[in-house]
Amino acid sequence: MWKDSETHIDLLNFDYLVEVTKDIIENEDLSPCTIGVYGDWGSGKSSLVEMILKSYEANEDFLCIKFNGWLFEDYEDAKTALLGTIIDKIKEKRNLSAKAIAGVKKLLKNINYLDLASKGLKYGVDFMLTGGLGTIADITIQQVASHLKSAGQEVKDEEIKKVLEGTFSKEEVRKNLREFQKDFEDLLKETKIKKLVVFIDELDRCNHDTILETLEAIRLFLFTKGTSFIIGADERQVMYAVGKRFPEVKGNHLDIGKEYLEKMIQYPIKIPQLGIYEMEFYITSLFLQETFKKEYAEIIEFLKSEREQNFIKFEISYDLIKDKFQDIDEDKLKDVISVSKQVSSVLSNRLNGNPRHCKRFLNALSMRMKMAEFKNINLDKKVLAKLMLIEYFKDDVFKKIGELQANENGKPTEIKLVEENKWDEVEALKLWKDDSWLNNWIKSEPKLSDIDLQNYFYFTRESLQTASFKSSYSLSSEAENILKGLQAGSDTFRNEAIKKSRNINEFESSEILKTLFVSIEASTEIDLNLLKSFLEWGKANESLHSDTIAKLSTLPAKALKFTFIPNIFEFGRATYKFEDIKELAGKWEKENTKLKKAIEQELKQN
């Protein structure tokens, strides 16, 4: 298994992204600077920056700091946390002279002032709006408290307002900001730090206020030569947070939020989706790491060197490794290459080349193989991988096969029929006859018809029972926003969510469909808006058409209302699945006669 965290070892072909980022950091003409490393959740943003920071590790002129605002959220003001972290790291990493120590003290004092000023101004405004003394009591500082005390028990609102305005006047705040910037620049010189590189990680996980506060803190350093900020985030989330604070000025066609972000992030670097060759390299490297622990470092350096000669279409082959490492275990190597090629093409296409999703799939595969070993059961990794692909991307089919194998001692007849392309004799799986992905999966090696599947389904049974395997996967922020839109209960939000369906990979599309259906199943009375969202989402992605009908078929007819029928038939017409819907409706009208008239009206339209 593999650790689910960032790494400084480049298995993702990021070397050119690392070098272009370093080129910006080291260019004196571009300093100070802010660099945005943008990419989807799990695309490798943190690993890319880890590689950059690792490369500066032995360079005494550089001080590299990692800051995760999400960890401080709810505990500390984002600006104060970032400023304090930078000063603390300088104290920790450098031997400070007396002058530097005095500089640090002054800066920390200034940070405290800016923190209080921020709260004073913030809560002062809040106080003036609400007139509540409770709010003031919560943020009382010594200066404010002493003034309150001197004013006696009868404190009037106007007096408190004067205290806040006097303590944190705008002129005073500006003066302290200027002093902070000057003192910080002096501290860098005194501590011989030529380049300060600060990596802001997981900014897109923070709430909107924290995102804005962090960006505002970065502004303090934009006039200090030698500082570079690298922000790793999903660009869309940061853009959305800025847009909330600075909405578009209608009529002037002025998008202040966009302009603000473009000014803040001067050099955006977007992480591209991994291609099939890159994904195959990544997966094969992980399997090599797991299988050949002693030889791995030498093998991976050799492969990276070979890739330089044709980095666009480089493929790892058995012969390539065997020729170089002649004493390597041939059977294990063949197994690694075979499984890597089996899963890489599917994962590359269906997961949009997302390394984290990919690694989690491989971890689940590895964990199940180990479970079997502990039970002294020998599973074929290629068979398990094939079954897991359908578990991952077509869980309704996976469940059907699970039921069939349980009733037929591990060797379902319908698997043999579909492998022989005898679809006319298939009943349980016939809904997916025209599903191109399933047909490709059936044709792929190894064939399953002669394999006893009981042991394989034994070690995947937690997925069948609780779906815990897949529910452990987080959706990207974009997918979460789409899901919220679909669950919002309005046509406007639903339509906006549907428009964004192409922004996420097929796995997440499938997870959204599943989540919507779980909500439908759990409700005591099915909500029409939720059903519409389920059907519209199923319609938007061709790979979900059969899955949508499969899920509909599990709903009890008595839970359906006649008002649902037009939407369900519309789904059938739009997806060319009318005959399947017609057959399903035929069963429903026998179990719920209240649906009969609505179904007959729909059938008359065809």
Coordinates of C-alpha atoms in Angstrom, one line a residue, residues 55-485:
S55 CA 15.1 21.1 -4.2
Y56 CA 15.9 24.2 -2.0
E57 CA 16.4 22.2 1.2
A58 CA 20.2 22.4 1.1
N59 CA 20.4 26.0 -0.1
E60 CA 21.3 28.3 2.8
D61 CA 20.1 31.3 0.9
F62 CA 16.5 30.0 0.9
L63 CA 14.0 29.6 3.7
C64 CA 11.0 27.6 2.7
I65 CA 7.8 27.5 4.8
K66 CA 4.6 25.5 4.4
F67 CA 1.4 27.0 5.8
N68 CA -2.0 25.3 5.9
G69 CA -4.7 27.8 6.7
W70 CA -7.3 25.1 7.0
L71 CA -5.5 23.8 10.2
F72 CA -5.9 27.2 11.9
E73 CA -9.4 27.8 10.8
D74 CA -11.8 28.3 13.8
Y75 CA -8.8 28.8 16.1
E76 CA -7.0 31.9 14.9
D77 CA -7.4 34.8 12.5
A78 CA -6.0 33.7 9.1
K79 CA -3.8 36.9 8.7
T80 CA -2.4 36.5 12.2
A81 CA -1.8 32.8 11.8
L82 CA 0.1 33.3 8.5
L83 CA 2.2 36.2 9.8
G84 CA 3.0 34.5 13.1
T85 CA 4.0 31.2 11.3
I86 CA 6.4 33.1 9.1
I87 CA 8.1 34.9 12.0
D88 CA 8.2 31.7 14.1
K89 CA 9.9 29.7 11.3
I90 CA 12.5 32.4 10.9
K91 CA 13.2 32.2 14.6
E92 CA 13.4 28.4 14.4
K93 CA 15.6 28.1 11.3
R94 CA 18.1 30.9 11.8
N95 CA 20.6 31.9 14.5
L96 CA 19.4 35.3 15.4
S97 CA 21.7 38.2 16.3
A98 CA 20.6 40.7 19.0
K99 CA 19.4 43.0 16.3
A100 CA 17.4 40.2 14.7
I101 CA 15.9 39.3 18.0
A102 CA 14.8 42.9 18.6
G103 CA 13.4 42.9 15.0
V104 CA 11.4 39.7 15.7
K105 CA 10.0 41.2 18.9
K106 CA 8.9 44.3 17.2
L107 CA 7.3 42.4 14.4
L108 CA 5.4 40.1 16.8
K109 CA 4.2 43.1 18.7
N110 CA 3.1 44.7 15.4
I111 CA 1.3 41.4 14.5
N112 CA -0.6 41.6 17.8
Y113 CA -1.6 45.1 17.1
L114 CA -2.8 44.3 13.6
D115 CA -4.7 41.4 15.0
L116 CA -6.4 43.6 17.6
A117 CA -7.0 46.3 15.0
S118 CA -8.6 43.7 12.8
K119 CA -10.9 42.5 15.6
G120 CA -11.5 46.0 16.9
L121 CA -12.6 47.3 13.5
K122 CA -14.5 44.2 12.7
Y123 CA -16.4 44.0 16.0
G124 CA -16.7 47.8 16.1
V125 CA -18.6 47.7 12.9
D126 CA -20.6 44.8 14.3
F127 CA -21.3 46.6 17.5
M128 CA -22.4 49.7 15.7
L129 CA -24.8 47.7 13.6
T130 CA -26.2 45.6 16.4
G131 CA -25.7 47.8 19.4
G132 CA -25.0 44.7 21.5
L133 CA -22.6 44.8 24.5
G134 CA -22.2 41.1 24.4
T135 CA -20.1 41.2 21.3
I136 CA -17.8 43.8 22.8
A137 CA -17.4 41.8 25.9
D138 CA -16.2 38.8 23.9
I139 CA -13.4 40.7 22.2
T140 CA -12.4 43.1 25.0
I141 CA -8.7 44.0 24.9
Q142 CA -6.8 45.7 27.7
Q143 CA -6.9 49.1 26.1
V144 CA -10.6 48.9 25.5
A145 CA -11.3 47.4 28.9
S146 CA -9.5 50.1 30.7
H147 CA -11.4 52.8 28.9
L148 CA -14.7 51.0 29.7
K149 CA -13.7 50.7 33.4
S150 CA -12.8 54.3 33.6
A151 CA -16.1 55.2 32.2
G152 CA -17.9 53.6 35.2
Q153 CA -20.8 51.2 35.2
E154 CA -23.0 53.4 33.0
V155 CA -21.3 53.0 29.6
K156 CA -23.0 54.5 26.7
D157 CA -22.8 53.2 23.1
E158 CA -21.3 56.4 21.9
E159 CA -18.5 56.1 24.4
I160 CA -17.6 52.6 23.3
K161 CA -17.6 53.6 19.7
K162 CA -15.2 56.5 20.5
V163 CA -12.9 54.0 22.2
L164 CA -12.8 51.7 19.2
E165 CA -12.3 54.5 16.7
G166 CA -9.5 56.1 18.9
T167 CA -7.6 52.9 19.5
F168 CA -7.6 51.7 15.9
S169 CA -7.7 54.8 13.8
K170 CA -7.0 54.2 10.1
E171 CA -3.9 56.5 10.3
E172 CA -2.5 54.3 13.1
V173 CA -3.2 51.1 11.3
R174 CA -1.5 52.4 8.1
K175 CA 1.5 53.5 10.1
N176 CA 1.9 50.1 11.7
L177 CA 1.5 48.4 8.3
R178 CA 4.3 50.5 6.8
E179 CA 6.5 49.8 9.8
F180 CA 5.8 46.0 9.5
Q181 CA 6.9 45.9 5.9
K182 CA 10.1 47.9 6.7
D183 CA 10.9 45.8 9.8
F184 CA 10.3 42.5 7.9
E185 CA 12.6 43.5 5.0
D186 CA 15.3 44.4 7.6
L187 CA 14.8 41.0 9.3
L188 CA 15.4 39.1 6.1
K189 CA 18.6 41.0 5.5
E190 CA 19.8 40.6 9.1
T191 CA 19.1 36.8 9.0
K192 CA 20.7 36.5 5.5
I193 CA 17.6 35.1 3.9
K194 CA 17.9 36.0 0.2
K195 CA 14.7 34.1 -0.8
L196 CA 11.7 33.4 1.4
V197 CA 9.3 30.9 -0.2
V198 CA 6.0 30.4 1.5
F199 CA 3.7 27.6 0.3
I200 CA 0.0 28.2 1.1
D201 CA -1.6 24.7 0.9
E202 CA -5.3 23.6 0.9
L203 CA -6.5 27.2 0.6
D204 CA -9.5 25.9 -1.3
R205 CA -10.6 23.9 1.7
C206 CA -11.0 27.0 3.8
N207 CA -14.1 29.1 4.2
H208 CA -14.5 32.2 2.1
D209 CA -13.5 34.6 4.8
T210 CA -10.3 32.6 5.5
I211 CA -9.4 32.6 1.8
L212 CA -9.8 36.4 1.7
E213 CA -7.9 37.0 4.9
T214 CA -5.0 34.8 3.7
L215 CA -4.8 36.7 0.4
E216 CA -4.9 40.0 2.3
A217 CA -2.0 38.8 4.5
I218 CA 0.0 38.0 1.4
R219 CA -0.5 41.6 0.3
L220 CA 1.7 42.7 3.2
F221 CA 4.7 41.0 1.7
L222 CA 4.1 42.0 -1.9
F223 CA 6.5 44.9 -1.5
T224 CA 9.3 42.9 0.2
K225 CA 12.0 41.9 -2.2
G226 CA 12.9 38.2 -2.1
T227 CA 9.5 36.8 -1.0
S228 CA 7.6 34.3 -3.1
F229 CA 4.2 32.9 -2.3
I230 CA 3.0 29.7 -3.9
I231 CA -0.7 29.1 -3.5
G232 CA -1.9 25.6 -4.1
A233 CA -5.7 25.5 -4.7
D234 CA -8.6 24.8 -7.0
E235 CA -8.7 28.1 -8.9
R236 CA -12.5 28.0 -9.1
Q237 CA -12.9 27.9 -5.3
V238 CA -10.6 30.9 -4.8
M239 CA -12.3 32.8 -7.7
Y240 CA -15.7 32.1 -6.1
A241 CA -14.6 33.3 -2.7
V242 CA -13.2 36.5 -4.2
G243 CA -16.3 37.0 -6.3
K244 CA -18.5 36.8 -3.2
R245 CA -16.6 39.7 -1.7
F246 CA -16.3 41.7 -4.9
P247 CA -19.3 41.0 -7.0
E248 CA -19.4 42.0 -10.7
V249 CA -20.5 45.6 -11.2
K250 CA -23.4 45.3 -13.6
G251 CA -23.6 47.8 -16.4
N252 CA -19.8 48.5 -16.4
H253 CA -18.9 44.9 -17.3
L254 CA -16.3 45.1 -14.6
D255 CA -15.5 41.9 -12.8
I256 CA -13.7 43.2 -9.7
G257 CA -13.2 39.8 -8.2
K258 CA -11.5 38.5 -11.3
E259 CA -9.2 41.5 -11.6
Y260 CA -8.4 41.3 -7.9
L261 CA -7.4 37.7 -8.2
E262 CA -5.3 38.3 -11.4
K263 CA -3.5 41.1 -9.5
M264 CA -2.9 38.9 -6.5
I265 CA -1.8 35.7 -8.4
Q266 CA 0.7 37.0 -10.9
Y267 CA 1.9 33.7 -12.3
P268 CA -0.8 31.0 -12.6
I269 CA 0.5 27.4 -13.3
K270 CA -2.2 24.9 -14.1
I271 CA -1.6 21.2 -13.5
P272 CA -2.7 19.3 -16.5
Q273 CA -4.6 16.0 -16.5
L274 CA -2.4 13.0 -16.7
G275 CA -2.5 11.2 -20.1
I276 CA -2.7 7.5 -20.5
Y277 CA 1.1 7.0 -20.8
E278 CA 1.7 9.2 -17.7
M279 CA -0.9 7.3 -15.8
E280 CA 0.6 4.0 -16.8
F281 CA 4.0 5.2 -15.7
Y282 CA 2.6 6.3 -12.4
I283 CA 0.7 3.1 -11.7
T284 CA 3.6 0.8 -12.8
S285 CA 6.0 2.8 -10.6
L286 CA 3.7 2.3 -7.6
F287 CA 3.5 -1.5 -8.3
L288 CA 7.2 -1.7 -8.8
Q289 CA 7.7 0.1 -5.4
E290 CA 5.5 -2.4 -3.7
T291 CA 6.9 -5.5 -5.4
F292 CA 10.7 -4.7 -5.6
K293 CA 11.4 -2.7 -2.4
K294 CA 15.2 -3.3 -2.6
E295 CA 15.7 -2.6 -6.3
Y296 CA 13.0 0.2 -6.5
A297 CA 15.3 3.3 -6.2
E298 CA 17.6 2.0 -8.9
I299 CA 14.7 0.9 -11.2
I300 CA 12.8 4.2 -10.9
E301 CA 15.9 6.3 -11.7
F302 CA 16.6 4.2 -14.7
L303 CA 12.9 4.5 -15.9
K304 CA 12.9 8.3 -15.4
S305 CA 16.1 8.5 -17.4
E306 CA 14.7 6.4 -20.2
R307 CA 11.5 8.6 -20.2
E308 CA 13.6 11.6 -21.1
Q309 CA 14.2 10.2 -24.5
N310 CA 10.5 10.1 -25.4
F311 CA 8.6 11.7 -22.5
I312 CA 5.3 12.0 -24.5
K313 CA 4.7 8.4 -25.4
F314 CA 7.1 6.6 -23.1
E315 CA 5.9 3.1 -22.1
I316 CA 7.4 0.8 -19.5
S317 CA 7.7 -2.8 -20.8
Y318 CA 8.8 -6.1 -19.4
D319 CA 11.8 -6.3 -21.8
L320 CA 13.0 -2.8 -20.9
I321 CA 13.3 -3.6 -17.2
K322 CA 14.4 -7.2 -17.7
D323 CA 17.3 -6.2 -20.0
K324 CA 18.6 -3.7 -17.5
F325 CA 18.0 -5.8 -14.4
Q326 CA 18.7 -9.3 -15.4
D327 CA 18.4 -10.9 -12.0
I328 CA 15.0 -9.5 -11.3
D329 CA 12.1 -11.9 -10.5
E330 CA 10.6 -12.5 -13.9
D331 CA 7.2 -13.7 -12.8
K332 CA 6.7 -10.8 -10.4
L333 CA 7.8 -8.4 -13.1
K334 CA 5.3 -9.8 -15.6
D335 CA 2.6 -9.6 -13.1
V336 CA 3.4 -5.9 -12.4
I337 CA 3.4 -5.0 -16.0
S338 CA 0.2 -6.9 -16.8
V339 CA -1.9 -5.4 -14.0
S340 CA -0.6 -1.9 -14.6
K341 CA -1.6 -2.0 -18.3
Q342 CA -5.0 -3.6 -17.3
V343 CA -6.1 -0.8 -15.0
S344 CA -4.2 2.3 -16.3
S345 CA -6.2 2.9 -19.4
V346 CA -9.5 2.6 -17.5
L347 CA -8.4 4.8 -14.6
S348 CA -6.9 7.4 -16.9
N349 CA -10.1 7.9 -18.8
R350 CA -12.6 7.5 -16.1
L351 CA -10.8 9.5 -13.4
N352 CA -9.5 12.2 -15.6
G353 CA -6.0 11.2 -14.7
N354 CA -6.4 12.1 -11.1
P355 CA -3.4 10.6 -9.1
R356 CA -5.1 10.6 -5.7
H357 CA -8.2 8.7 -6.9
C358 CA -5.9 6.3 -8.7
K359 CA -3.8 5.7 -5.6
R360 CA -6.8 5.0 -3.5
F361 CA -8.1 2.5 -6.0
L362 CA -4.7 0.7 -5.9
N363 CA -4.6 0.8 -2.1
A364 CA -8.0 -0.9 -1.9
L365 CA -6.8 -3.5 -4.4
S366 CA -3.6 -4.1 -2.3
M367 CA -5.5 -4.2 1.0
R368 CA -7.9 -6.9 -0.3
M369 CA -5.0 -9.0 -1.6
K370 CA -3.4 -8.8 1.8
M371 CA -6.7 -9.7 3.5
A372 CA -6.9 -12.9 1.3
E373 CA -3.3 -13.7 2.2
F374 CA -4.1 -13.6 5.9
K375 CA -6.9 -16.1 5.2
N376 CA -4.5 -18.3 3.2
I377 CA -6.6 -17.6 0.1
N378 CA -4.8 -17.2 -3.2
L379 CA -6.5 -14.5 -5.4
D380 CA -5.4 -13.6 -8.9
K381 CA -4.7 -9.9 -8.8
K382 CA -5.8 -9.4 -12.4
V383 CA -9.2 -11.0 -11.7
L384 CA -9.7 -8.9 -8.5
A385 CA -8.6 -5.7 -10.4
K386 CA -11.1 -6.4 -13.2
L387 CA -13.9 -7.0 -10.7
M388 CA -12.9 -3.8 -8.8
L389 CA -13.1 -1.7 -11.9
I390 CA -16.7 -2.6 -12.3
E391 CA -17.3 -2.2 -8.6
Y392 CA -15.8 1.3 -8.9
F393 CA -17.6 2.5 -12.0
K394 CA -20.7 0.3 -12.3
D395 CA -21.8 -0.7 -8.9
D396 CA -25.3 -1.7 -10.0
V397 CA -23.7 -4.3 -12.4
F398 CA -21.3 -5.3 -9.7
K399 CA -24.2 -6.0 -7.3
K400 CA -26.1 -8.0 -10.0
I401 CA -23.0 -10.2 -10.7
G402 CA -22.6 -10.6 -6.9
E403 CA -26.2 -11.9 -6.6
L404 CA -25.8 -14.2 -9.6
Q405 CA -22.5 -15.7 -8.4
A406 CA -24.0 -16.2 -4.9
N407 CA -26.9 -18.2 -6.4
E408 CA -24.7 -20.2 -8.8
N409 CA -21.7 -21.3 -6.7
G410 CA -19.4 -18.6 -7.9
K411 CA -19.8 -19.2 -11.7
P412 CA -22.8 -17.2 -13.0
T413 CA -24.2 -18.4 -16.3
E414 CA -24.8 -14.8 -17.5
I415 CA -21.1 -14.0 -17.3
K416 CA -20.4 -16.8 -19.8
L417 CA -23.3 -15.7 -22.0
V418 CA -22.2 -12.1 -22.3
E419 CA -18.6 -13.2 -22.8
E420 CA -19.9 -15.2 -25.8
N421 CA -22.0 -12.2 -26.9
K422 CA -25.3 -14.2 -26.4
W423 CA -27.2 -11.1 -25.1
D424 CA -30.5 -12.5 -26.3
E425 CA -30.3 -15.1 -23.6
V426 CA -29.3 -12.7 -20.8
E427 CA -31.9 -11.5 -18.3
A428 CA -30.4 -10.0 -15.2
L429 CA -27.7 -7.9 -17.1
K430 CA -29.7 -7.1 -20.2
L431 CA -30.2 -3.5 -19.2
W432 CA -26.5 -2.9 -19.9
K433 CA -26.5 -4.6 -23.3
D434 CA -25.8 -1.3 -25.2
D435 CA -23.4 0.1 -22.5
S436 CA -20.2 0.5 -24.4
W437 CA -18.0 0.7 -21.3
L438 CA -19.4 -2.6 -20.0
N439 CA -18.9 -4.3 -23.3
N440 CA -15.3 -3.2 -23.4
W441 CA -14.9 -4.5 -19.8
I442 CA -16.4 -7.8 -20.7
K443 CA -13.9 -8.2 -23.6
S444 CA -10.9 -7.3 -21.5
E445 CA -8.6 -10.0 -20.0
P446 CA -8.9 -12.1 -18.0
K447 CA -12.1 -13.8 -18.8
L448 CA -14.3 -14.6 -15.8
S449 CA -16.6 -17.4 -17.0
D450 CA -14.4 -20.2 -15.8
I451 CA -13.4 -18.6 -12.5
D452 CA -15.0 -19.3 -9.2
L453 CA -15.8 -15.8 -8.0
Q454 CA -16.9 -16.7 -4.5
N455 CA -13.6 -15.8 -2.8
Y456 CA -13.3 -12.5 -4.8
F457 CA -16.8 -11.4 -3.7
Y458 CA -16.1 -12.5 -0.1
F459 CA -13.3 -9.9 0.1
T460 CA -15.4 -7.2 -1.6
R461 CA -18.5 -7.8 0.4
E462 CA -18.2 -4.6 2.5
S463 CA -18.8 -2.7 -0.7
L464 CA -22.0 -4.7 -1.4
Q465 CA -23.3 -4.2 2.1
T466 CA -22.3 -0.7 3.1
A467 CA -20.7 0.9 0.2
S468 CA -18.0 2.0 2.7
F469 CA -15.3 1.4 0.1
K470 CA -16.5 4.2 -2.2
S471 CA -18.1 6.5 0.3
S472 CA -14.6 7.0 1.8
Y473 CA -13.7 9.0 -1.3
S474 CA -14.1 12.7 -1.0
L475 CA -15.7 14.5 -3.9
S476 CA -13.7 17.4 -5.4
S477 CA -15.0 20.9 -4.4
E478 CA -16.4 21.3 -7.9
A479 CA -18.4 18.0 -7.5
E480 CA -19.6 19.0 -4.1
N481 CA -20.9 22.3 -5.5
I482 CA -22.7 20.5 -8.3
L483 CA -24.3 18.1 -5.8
K484 CA -25.4 21.0 -3.7
G485 CA -27.0 22.6 -6.8

